Coordinates of C-alpha atoms in Angstrom, one line a residue:
E1 CA 20.9 -5.4 7.4
M2 CA 17.5 -4.4 8.9
S3 CA 15.1 -7.3 10.3
D4 CA 12.0 -7.0 9.2
D5 CA 10.8 -6.8 13.1
D6 CA 12.8 -3.5 12.7
R7 CA 10.0 -2.5 10.0
M8 CA 7.5 -3.5 11.9
S9 CA 6.3 -0.3 12.5
L10 CA 6.7 3.2 10.2
T11 CA 5.5 5.2 13.1
T12 CA 7.5 6.2 16.5
A13 CA 5.9 4.6 19.5
V14 CA 3.2 6.3 21.1
S15 CA 4.1 5.4 24.4
D16 CA 6.9 6.4 26.9
E17 CA 7.1 3.3 28.4
E18 CA 7.9 1.5 24.9
D19 CA 10.4 4.3 23.8
A20 CA 13.1 1.9 26.3
E21 CA 12.1 -1.4 25.6
S22 CA 12.7 -0.8 21.5
V23 CA 15.9 1.5 22.0
H24 CA 16.4 -2.0 24.2
N25 CA 16.9 -4.6 22.1
S26 CA 17.1 -2.0 18.1
P27 CA 19.9 0.5 18.1
Y28 CA 17.9 1.0 14.3
R29 CA 14.8 1.7 16.0
A30 CA 17.0 4.0 19.0
K31 CA 16.9 6.8 16.4
Q32 CA 13.8 6.7 16.1
T33 CA 12.0 8.3 18.9
G34 CA 11.1 11.9 19.1
T35 CA 13.9 12.9 17.3
A36 CA 12.5 11.9 14.0
A37 CA 8.8 12.5 15.1
A38 CA 9.8 16.4 15.3
S39 CA 12.1 16.4 12.0
F40 CA 9.2 14.6 9.9
N41 CA 8.2 17.1 7.5
C42 CA 4.3 16.6 7.0
T43 CA 3.2 19.0 4.6
G44 CA -1.0 19.5 4.7
A45 CA -4.1 21.8 5.9
V46 CA -4.7 21.5 9.1
R47 CA -8.0 19.2 9.0
K48 CA -8.3 18.8 13.2
A49 CA -7.1 18.9 16.5
G50 CA -7.9 18.7 19.9
F51 CA -6.2 16.3 22.5
L52 CA -7.0 12.3 22.7
S53 CA -5.6 9.6 24.7
V54 CA -3.8 6.6 22.8
K55 CA -2.2 3.1 22.8
K56 CA -1.0 1.0 21.5
W57 CA -3.6 -2.6 20.1
L58 CA -2.3 -4.5 17.6
L59 CA 2.3 -4.8 16.0
R60 CA 2.5 -5.4 12.8
K61 CA 5.7 -8.3 13.2
K62 CA 6.5 -10.4 9.5
H63 CA 3.1 -11.3 7.1
Q64 CA 1.8 -11.7 10.6
I65 CA -0.4 -9.4 13.3
E66 CA 0.1 -10.1 17.4
L67 CA -0.3 -7.1 19.9
A68 CA 1.6 -5.0 21.6
R69 CA 3.0 -5.9 24.9
K70 CA 2.8 -2.8 26.9
R71 CA -0.7 -1.3 26.6
G72 CA -1.0 2.2 28.6
W73 CA -3.2 4.9 27.6
K74 CA -1.7 8.2 27.4
G75 CA -3.0 11.9 26.5
Y76 CA -1.2 14.2 23.7
W77 CA -2.4 17.6 21.9
V78 CA -3.6 15.5 18.7
C79 CA -2.9 17.5 15.8
L80 CA -4.3 15.7 11.4
K81 CA -2.0 17.5 8.9
G82 CA -2.2 16.4 6.3
T83 CA -2.4 12.3 6.0
T84 CA -0.3 12.7 9.1
L85 CA -1.3 12.4 12.6
L86 CA 1.3 14.8 15.6
F87 CA 1.4 14.6 19.2
Y88 CA 2.6 17.4 21.3
P89 CA 2.4 16.2 25.0
C90 CA 0.8 18.8 26.4
D91 CA -0.2 19.4 30.4
S92 CA -3.4 19.9 29.8
R93 CA -6.8 18.3 27.6
E94 CA -7.6 22.5 26.9
G95 CA -4.3 22.4 25.3
R96 CA -2.1 24.8 27.1
S97 CA 1.4 25.1 27.7
V98 CA 1.7 22.5 24.4
E99 CA 5.2 21.5 23.1
A100 CA 6.7 23.1 20.0
A101 CA 7.9 20.2 18.4
P102 CA 5.2 16.6 17.9
K103 CA 6.8 13.7 20.1
H104 CA 5.1 10.6 17.6
L105 CA 3.6 10.5 14.2
I106 CA 0.8 8.0 12.2
I107 CA 0.7 7.8 9.3
V108 CA -3.0 7.7 8.2
D109 CA -2.7 7.0 4.3
G110 CA -5.3 4.2 3.7
A111 CA -6.2 3.6 7.0
I112 CA -9.6 2.9 8.7
M113 CA -12.0 4.0 11.6
Q114 CA -13.4 2.0 13.7
P115 CA -16.1 3.0 16.9
I116 CA -15.5 1.1 19.9
P117 CA -19.3 1.3 21.2
E118 CA -17.8 -1.7 23.6
H119 CA -15.1 -1.7 25.3
P120 CA -15.4 -2.8 28.0
K121 CA -13.7 0.4 30.6
R122 CA -13.5 3.2 28.6
D123 CA -16.5 5.7 26.9
Y124 CA -15.9 7.4 23.3
I125 CA -12.9 5.0 22.2
F126 CA -12.8 4.8 19.0
C127 CA -9.4 2.6 16.9
L128 CA -7.7 3.3 14.2
S129 CA -6.5 0.0 11.6
T130 CA -2.9 2.3 9.3
A131 CA -2.4 0.8 6.1
F132 CA 1.0 -0.8 7.0
G133 CA -0.5 -3.4 10.0
D134 CA -0.9 -1.3 13.2
A135 CA -3.6 -0.6 14.6
Y136 CA -3.8 2.1 17.8
L137 CA -7.2 3.0 20.2
F138 CA -8.1 6.3 21.1
Q139 CA -10.2 7.6 23.8
A140 CA -12.0 11.2 22.4
P141 CA -13.7 14.0 25.0
C142 CA -17.0 13.7 24.2
Q143 CA -18.8 12.0 21.1
V144 CA -19.4 15.1 18.9
E145 CA -15.2 14.7 19.1
L146 CA -15.3 10.8 18.4
E147 CA -17.8 10.9 14.9
N148 CA -15.3 14.7 14.1
W149 CA -12.2 12.6 14.5
V150 CA -13.8 10.2 12.9
N151 CA -14.4 12.4 9.9
S152 CA -12.4 14.2 9.2
I153 CA -9.4 11.8 8.7
H154 CA -11.6 9.3 6.6
S155 CA -11.8 12.6 3.7
A156 CA -8.2 13.1 4.8
C157 CA -7.9 9.9 3.4
A158 CA -10.4 10.6 0.5
A159 CA -9.0 13.0 -0.5
A160 CA -5.7 12.0 -0.8
F161 CA -7.2 9.1 -2.3
A162 CA -7.7 11.3 -4.7
R163 CA -4.9 13.9 -5.5
H164 CA -2.5 10.7 -6.0
R165 CA -4.8 10.0 -8.8
G166 CA -4.5 13.5 -10.2
K167 CA -7.6 13.6 -10.4
T168 CA -11.0 16.1 -9.3
G169 CA -14.3 14.8 -8.0
T170 CA -13.4 13.0 -4.9
L171 CA -16.7 11.5 -4.3
H172 CA -17.0 9.9 -8.8
L173 CA -13.7 8.3 -7.8
L174 CA -14.5 6.6 -4.9
Q175 CA -17.8 5.9 -6.5
E176 CA -15.6 4.0 -9.9
E177 CA -12.7 1.9 -7.6
I178 CA -15.9 0.8 -5.2
Y179 CA -17.4 -0.5 -8.6
R180 CA -14.0 -1.6 -10.2
L181 CA -13.4 -3.3 -7.0
E182 CA -17.0 -5.1 -7.3
K183 CA -16.4 -6.5 -10.3
A184 CA -12.8 -7.7 -9.4
I185 CA -14.6 -9.4 -7.0
E186 CA -16.5 -11.4 -9.0
S187 CA -14.6 -12.6 -11.0
D188 CA -12.1 -13.9 -8.5
H189 CA -15.3 -15.3 -7.5
K190 CA -16.2 -17.6 -10.5
L191 CA -12.5 -19.0 -10.5
K192 CA -12.2 -19.6 -7.0
H193 CA -15.8 -21.5 -7.2
M194 CA -14.2 -23.3 -10.4
A195 CA -11.4 -23.8 -8.6
D196 CA -13.9 -26.0 -6.1
L197 CA -15.2 -28.3 -8.5
Q198 CA -12.3 -28.9 -10.2
Q199 CA -10.1 -29.9 -6.5
S200 CA -13.6 -32.5 -5.9
V201 CA -13.0 -34.6 -9.1
V202 CA -9.6 -34.5 -9.3
S203 CA -7.3 -37.6 -8.0
D204 CA -4.2 -36.6 -8.7
P205 CA -1.5 -35.7 -4.9
D206 CA -0.1 -33.5 -6.9
T207 CA -2.2 -31.7 -8.9
K208 CA -4.7 -32.0 -5.9
Q209 CA -2.3 -29.2 -3.8
Q210 CA -1.2 -27.5 -6.9
I211 CA -5.4 -26.2 -6.8
N212 CA -4.9 -26.4 -3.1
T213 CA -2.7 -23.4 -3.0
Q214 CA -4.5 -21.3 -5.8
I215 CA -7.9 -21.5 -3.7
V216 CA -6.1 -20.2 -0.8
Q217 CA -4.7 -17.2 -3.4
W218 CA -7.6 -16.5 -4.7
E219 CA -9.0 -16.8 -0.9
E220 CA -6.7 -14.4 -0.1
N221 CA -7.8 -11.6 -2.6
L222 CA -10.7 -12.1 -2.5
E223 CA -10.4 -10.9 1.8
R224 CA -7.4 -7.8 0.2
L225 CA -10.7 -6.9 -2.0
H226 CA -13.9 -7.3 0.7
C227 CA -11.0 -4.7 2.8
E228 CA -10.1 -1.8 -0.2
Q229 CA -14.6 -1.7 -0.3
F230 CA -15.0 -1.8 2.5
R231 CA -12.6 1.5 3.2
L232 CA -13.5 3.4 0.3
R233 CA -17.5 3.5 1.5
C234 CA -16.2 5.1 5.2
Y235 CA -14.9 7.1 3.3
M236 CA -17.9 8.0 1.4
A237 CA -19.7 8.3 4.5
S238 CA -17.9 10.4 6.1
L239 CA -17.3 12.6 2.4
Q240 CA -22.1 12.9 2.8
N241 CA -21.7 12.1 6.6
G242 CA -23.6 9.5 6.6
E243 CA -23.3 6.5 8.7
L244 CA -20.4 3.9 8.2
P245 CA -20.8 0.4 7.1
N246 CA -21.7 -2.5 9.1
P247 CA -19.3 -4.0 11.0
K248 CA -21.2 -7.1 8.9
S249 CA -20.7 -5.2 5.7
L250 CA -17.3 -6.9 5.6
L251 CA -16.5 -10.2 8.0
T252 CA -19.0 -12.7 6.7
H253 CA -16.4 -12.2 3.8
V254 CA -13.2 -13.3 6.2
S255 CA -12.4 -17.1 5.5
R256 CA -11.9 -19.7 7.7
A257 CA -8.3 -19.2 8.3
T258 CA -8.2 -16.1 9.0
K259 CA -11.2 -15.9 11.1
G260 CA -8.6 -19.0 13.0
T261 CA -6.0 -16.3 13.4
L262 CA -7.9 -13.3 14.1
N263 CA -9.8 -15.1 17.1
K264 CA -6.6 -16.8 18.8
L265 CA -5.6 -12.9 19.5
G266 CA -8.6 -12.5 20.8
V267 CA -9.3 -9.3 18.6
F268 CA -11.7 -10.5 15.3
T269 CA -12.7 -6.5 13.9
V270 CA -12.7 -4.9 11.6
S271 CA -9.2 -2.7 12.5
S272 CA -7.2 -6.2 13.5
F273 CA -8.6 -8.0 10.1
H274 CA -7.8 -4.4 8.1
A275 CA -4.4 -5.0 9.9
F276 CA -4.2 -8.5 9.1
I277 CA -5.0 -8.1 5.4
C278 CA -2.3 -5.7 5.6
A279 CA 0.5 -6.6 7.4
R280 CA -0.1 -10.3 5.1
S281 CA 0.6 -8.5 1.6
P282 CA 0.4 -4.6 2.5
S283 CA -2.0 -3.9 -1.0
L284 CA -1.0 -0.4 0.7
L285 CA 1.7 -0.1 0.6
N286 CA -1.3 -1.0 -4.1
N287 CA -0.4 2.6 -3.7
L288 CA 2.1 4.2 -0.1
L289 CA -0.4 2.6 1.0
A290 CA -4.3 2.9 -1.0
G291 CA -3.4 6.8 -1.4
R292 CA 0.0 7.6 -1.2
G293 CA 2.0 5.1 -3.5
A294 CA 3.4 2.4 -1.6
T295 CA 2.6 -1.1 -2.7
K296 CA 3.6 -4.4 -1.2
R297 CA 4.6 -6.4 -4.7
R298 CA 4.5 -9.9 -5.1
P299 CA 6.0 -12.2 -8.0
P300 CA 3.2 -11.9 -10.6
M301 CA 1.0 -13.7 -9.6
L302 CA -2.5 -15.5 -12.2
S303 CA -3.9 -13.1 -14.1
R304 CA -7.2 -12.6 -13.5
S305 CA -9.7 -13.7 -16.5
N306 CA -13.4 -13.1 -17.1
S307 CA -16.1 -16.5 -16.9
G308 CA -15.6 -17.0 -20.6
S309 CA -12.3 -17.6 -20.5
S310 CA -12.0 -19.2 -16.9
R311 CA -13.1 -21.5 -18.7
R312 CA -9.4 -23.0 -19.1
S313 CA -6.8 -25.6 -17.2
L314 CA -6.1 -23.8 -13.6
Q315 CA -3.0 -25.5 -13.9
M316 CA -0.1 -23.2 -14.7
S317 CA 1.9 -26.0 -17.6
S318 CA -1.2 -25.3 -19.5
R319 CA -1.9 -22.8 -22.4
D320 CA -5.1 -22.1 -23.8
E321 CA -4.4 -22.8 -27.8
S322 CA -5.9 -18.8 -28.2
E323 CA -4.0 -17.3 -26.7
K324 CA -1.7 -14.9 -29.0
T325 CA 2.0 -14.4 -29.6
V326 CA 4.2 -10.8 -29.9
K327 CA 7.8 -10.4 -30.4
V328 CA 9.5 -8.1 -28.4
S329 CA 13.0 -6.8 -29.0
V330 CA 15.0 -7.2 -25.4
P331 CA 18.7 -6.2 -24.2
E332 CA 21.6 -7.4 -26.8
N333 CA 19.4 -7.2 -30.4
Q334 CA 17.6 -10.1 -29.5
F335 CA 14.0 -10.7 -29.4
V336 CA 11.3 -12.7 -27.7
H337 CA 8.1 -14.4 -28.2
V338 CA 5.5 -13.2 -24.9
F339 CA 2.4 -15.0 -24.7
L340 CA -0.1 -12.4 -23.9
R341 CA -2.8 -12.9 -21.6
E342 CA -5.8 -11.2 -21.3
A343 CA -6.4 -8.8 -19.5
M344 CA -2.2 -9.1 -18.9
S345 CA -0.2 -6.4 -16.7
V346 CA 3.2 -4.5 -18.4
E347 CA 4.6 -5.7 -15.2
E348 CA 3.9 -10.0 -16.0
F349 CA 4.3 -8.4 -19.2
L350 CA 8.0 -7.1 -18.8
A351 CA 8.3 -10.5 -16.5
S352 CA 7.4 -12.6 -18.3
A353 CA 9.7 -11.4 -21.4
C354 CA 12.9 -11.2 -19.3
S355 CA 11.9 -15.0 -18.0
R356 CA 12.6 -16.6 -21.7
K357 CA 16.6 -15.0 -21.2
N358 CA 16.6 -15.3 -17.7
L359 CA 16.6 -11.6 -17.0
N360 CA 15.7 -9.7 -14.0
P361 CA 12.2 -8.2 -13.8
M362 CA 14.2 -5.4 -11.6
E363 CA 16.2 -4.4 -13.8
H364 CA 15.2 -4.3 -16.3
F365 CA 11.6 -0.9 -17.3
V366 CA 9.5 -1.1 -20.3
R367 CA 9.0 1.4 -22.9
V368 CA 6.9 2.0 -26.0
K369 CA 6.6 4.6 -29.3
K370 CA 3.9 5.4 -31.5
R371 CA 5.5 5.2 -34.7
R372 CA 9.2 3.5 -35.1
D373 CA 10.5 7.0 -37.2
M374 CA 9.7 8.9 -33.8
E375 CA 13.0 10.5 -32.4
D376 CA 14.6 8.4 -29.1
H377 CA 13.4 11.5 -27.1
N378 CA 9.2 10.2 -27.6
Y379 CA 9.9 7.0 -25.6
F380 CA 6.9 6.5 -23.0
V381 CA 8.0 4.3 -20.3
P382 CA 3.5 3.2 -18.4
H383 CA 2.5 2.6 -15.5
R384 CA 4.0 -1.6 -14.5
T385 CA 0.0 -2.1 -13.6
D386 CA -1.6 -0.7 -16.5
L387 CA -3.1 -3.2 -19.3
I388 CA 0.0 -3.9 -22.1
E389 CA -3.0 -5.2 -24.3
T390 CA -3.4 -1.1 -24.5
Y391 CA -0.1 0.1 -25.7
L392 CA 0.4 -2.8 -28.3
H393 CA -2.2 -1.9 -30.8
T394 CA -1.9 2.0 -30.8
H395 CA 2.6 1.6 -30.2
E396 CA 4.5 0.3 -33.1
I397 CA 7.4 0.3 -30.6
V398 CA 7.9 -2.0 -27.4
E399 CA 11.0 -3.1 -25.9
V400 CA 12.8 -4.6 -23.0
C401 CA 15.6 -1.9 -22.2
A402 CA 18.0 -2.2 -18.7
K403 CA 18.2 0.0 -16.9
I404 CA 21.0 2.4 -16.0
L405 CA 22.6 4.1 -12.7
Y406 CA 23.0 7.9 -12.7
Q407 CA 23.7 10.0 -9.9
V408 CA 21.8 14.0 -9.8
E409 CA 23.5 16.4 -7.0
L410 CA 20.4 19.2 -6.5
Q411 CA 20.5 23.0 -4.9
R412 CA 19.1 25.5 -4.0
T413 CA 20.4 28.8 -2.3
T414 CA 17.0 29.1 0.1
L415 CA 14.9 26.4 1.7
E416 CA 11.7 28.4 0.6
H417 CA 13.1 27.1 -2.3
M418 CA 11.4 23.8 -3.5
W419 CA 13.0 20.5 -5.3
G420 CA 10.2 20.5 -7.0
F421 CA 9.3 16.5 -6.9
S422 CA 7.5 14.4 -5.2
V423 CA 8.6 10.3 -4.4
E424 CA 6.2 6.8 -3.5
A425 CA 7.2 4.0 -1.6
E426 CA 6.9 0.2 -1.8
L427 CA 7.6 -2.7 -0.5
I428 CA 9.0 -5.3 -1.9
E429 CA 9.3 -9.1 -1.4
N430 CA 12.9 -10.1 -2.5
A431 CA 14.1 -13.1 -2.7
D432 CA 14.1 -14.2 1.0
R433 CA 11.0 -12.8 1.2
Q434 CA 12.1 -9.9 3.2
D435 CA 10.5 -6.5 2.3
E436 CA 12.6 -4.0 0.4
L437 CA 11.8 -0.8 0.7
C438 CA 12.0 0.8 -3.1
C439 CA 11.8 4.7 -3.8
Y440 CA 9.7 6.4 -7.2
V441 CA 9.2 9.5 -8.7
S442 CA 6.3 10.2 -8.6
R443 CA 5.6 13.5 -10.1
V444 CA 8.2 16.4 -10.7
E445 CA 7.1 20.1 -11.8
D446 CA 7.6 22.0 -15.2
K447 CA 11.0 24.2 -14.4
S448 CA 11.6 23.0 -11.1
V449 CA 14.9 22.2 -9.8
A450 CA 14.6 18.4 -10.7
M451 CA 13.4 18.8 -13.7
H452 CA 15.9 21.2 -14.5
N453 CA 18.4 18.4 -13.1
G454 CA 16.6 15.2 -15.7
I455 CA 14.7 13.8 -13.5
I456 CA 11.2 12.4 -14.6
K457 CA 8.5 10.7 -13.3
S458 CA 8.7 7.3 -12.6
D459 CA 12.9 7.3 -12.2
E460 CA 13.8 5.3 -8.6
I461 CA 16.0 6.4 -6.3
M462 CA 18.5 3.9 -5.2
V463 CA 20.7 5.9 -3.3
I464 CA 19.3 9.3 -0.8
N465 CA 22.9 10.9 0.6
G466 CA 24.7 7.8 0.7
A467 CA 21.8 6.3 2.6
I468 CA 20.8 2.6 0.2
V469 CA 17.1 3.9 0.5
R470 CA 16.6 -0.3 0.6
D471 CA 17.4 -0.5 4.3
L472 CA 15.8 2.5 5.4
D473 CA 12.5 3.4 6.9
M474 CA 9.2 4.5 5.3
M475 CA 9.0 7.5 7.6
Y476 CA 12.1 9.2 6.3
L477 CA 11.0 9.4 3.0

């Protein structure tokens, strides 16, 4: 069984000194050094290449971050291909004698780049914080190269952000998402303020503790939303060749508890805050990572509501009389009544329906059909983050079904013949509060090998070539 420490970093080591240590400490990570990077098949155009010095700075450990134990600088010829940084050993800054295969890699989907002009010993330093909760320091040869690297990586992340949403017009999409996040921030801020007021007048210790727990959840969610918004503003700035947003615009929204944690490490910066947020609850992993498609999913939390509906009690047990119910079909020809809340997602709806019959939501899914008289192939499986009310208004059939397991063997005649499907990864917290890797089909091409073998979008892949997905490192997907 792979421990959380083994999942600590989704990149191969960027220091030969640490290679030996990781081989010694973990038989699993021992397989992940140069060979893994060399065999990693990343797609996309080469956006940028050049000589950089690099060292590890922060590493994710469980739901926290820690300073890397050995942080020596090492030079590489670095290539940004798609949204992957490939590190090639070389003998000179001019790129002479570059080895054919990369020794290390870093996946930069959902990353934030920040210049570090205040570094005490070196010039032209910038920091890369990843959606996995790691952070690395780089030294460029000059200020122009530093700015080019920052813009190139941000632009690649922005393109991935749009591409994995199946849309064009990257700038417009970023603007829409920033506006959506602003509305979510306003909503959560109002709810947190109401909770603060209620806590000040409640005397019952249990109720007070319950409200305090909810306040902490809202604080964490507000931090995540502010960090996400700052990240997208960085992408917009790079696309428009403008200045990066002021770090203070993000750091002023850090909670007292988080600030205390980062100050203990001596690393209160945008990069450390971003890494900490991703390590604590990688919402990157609200998409791989806010870009490619990996997300960290917890059991459904408190739902958001607008100021009108937020007048209801904050206690979980209370239920507004105006809430609607819907009758839903579940396995074995049974029915349950589900209470509908405002802005309820498909995932929350599924969890509520399953709880009525003690079913495991991870083993079931929601499917809908517009009319009862339509044939079964007209069923549609909505995305778990969609609003369930959207489908209740337009579809006559909404039901919960059990997932089924089936095996597919894909074959091709040549290596040039692609399989015709893409996957996205997601971290899910199990009952033991450990991260488990899940893998879903995100795209299937028409007339491809995958389509001919019955693979469809949203299928979950449980086993690949005999390897259980939850025991794999995301790098191999």
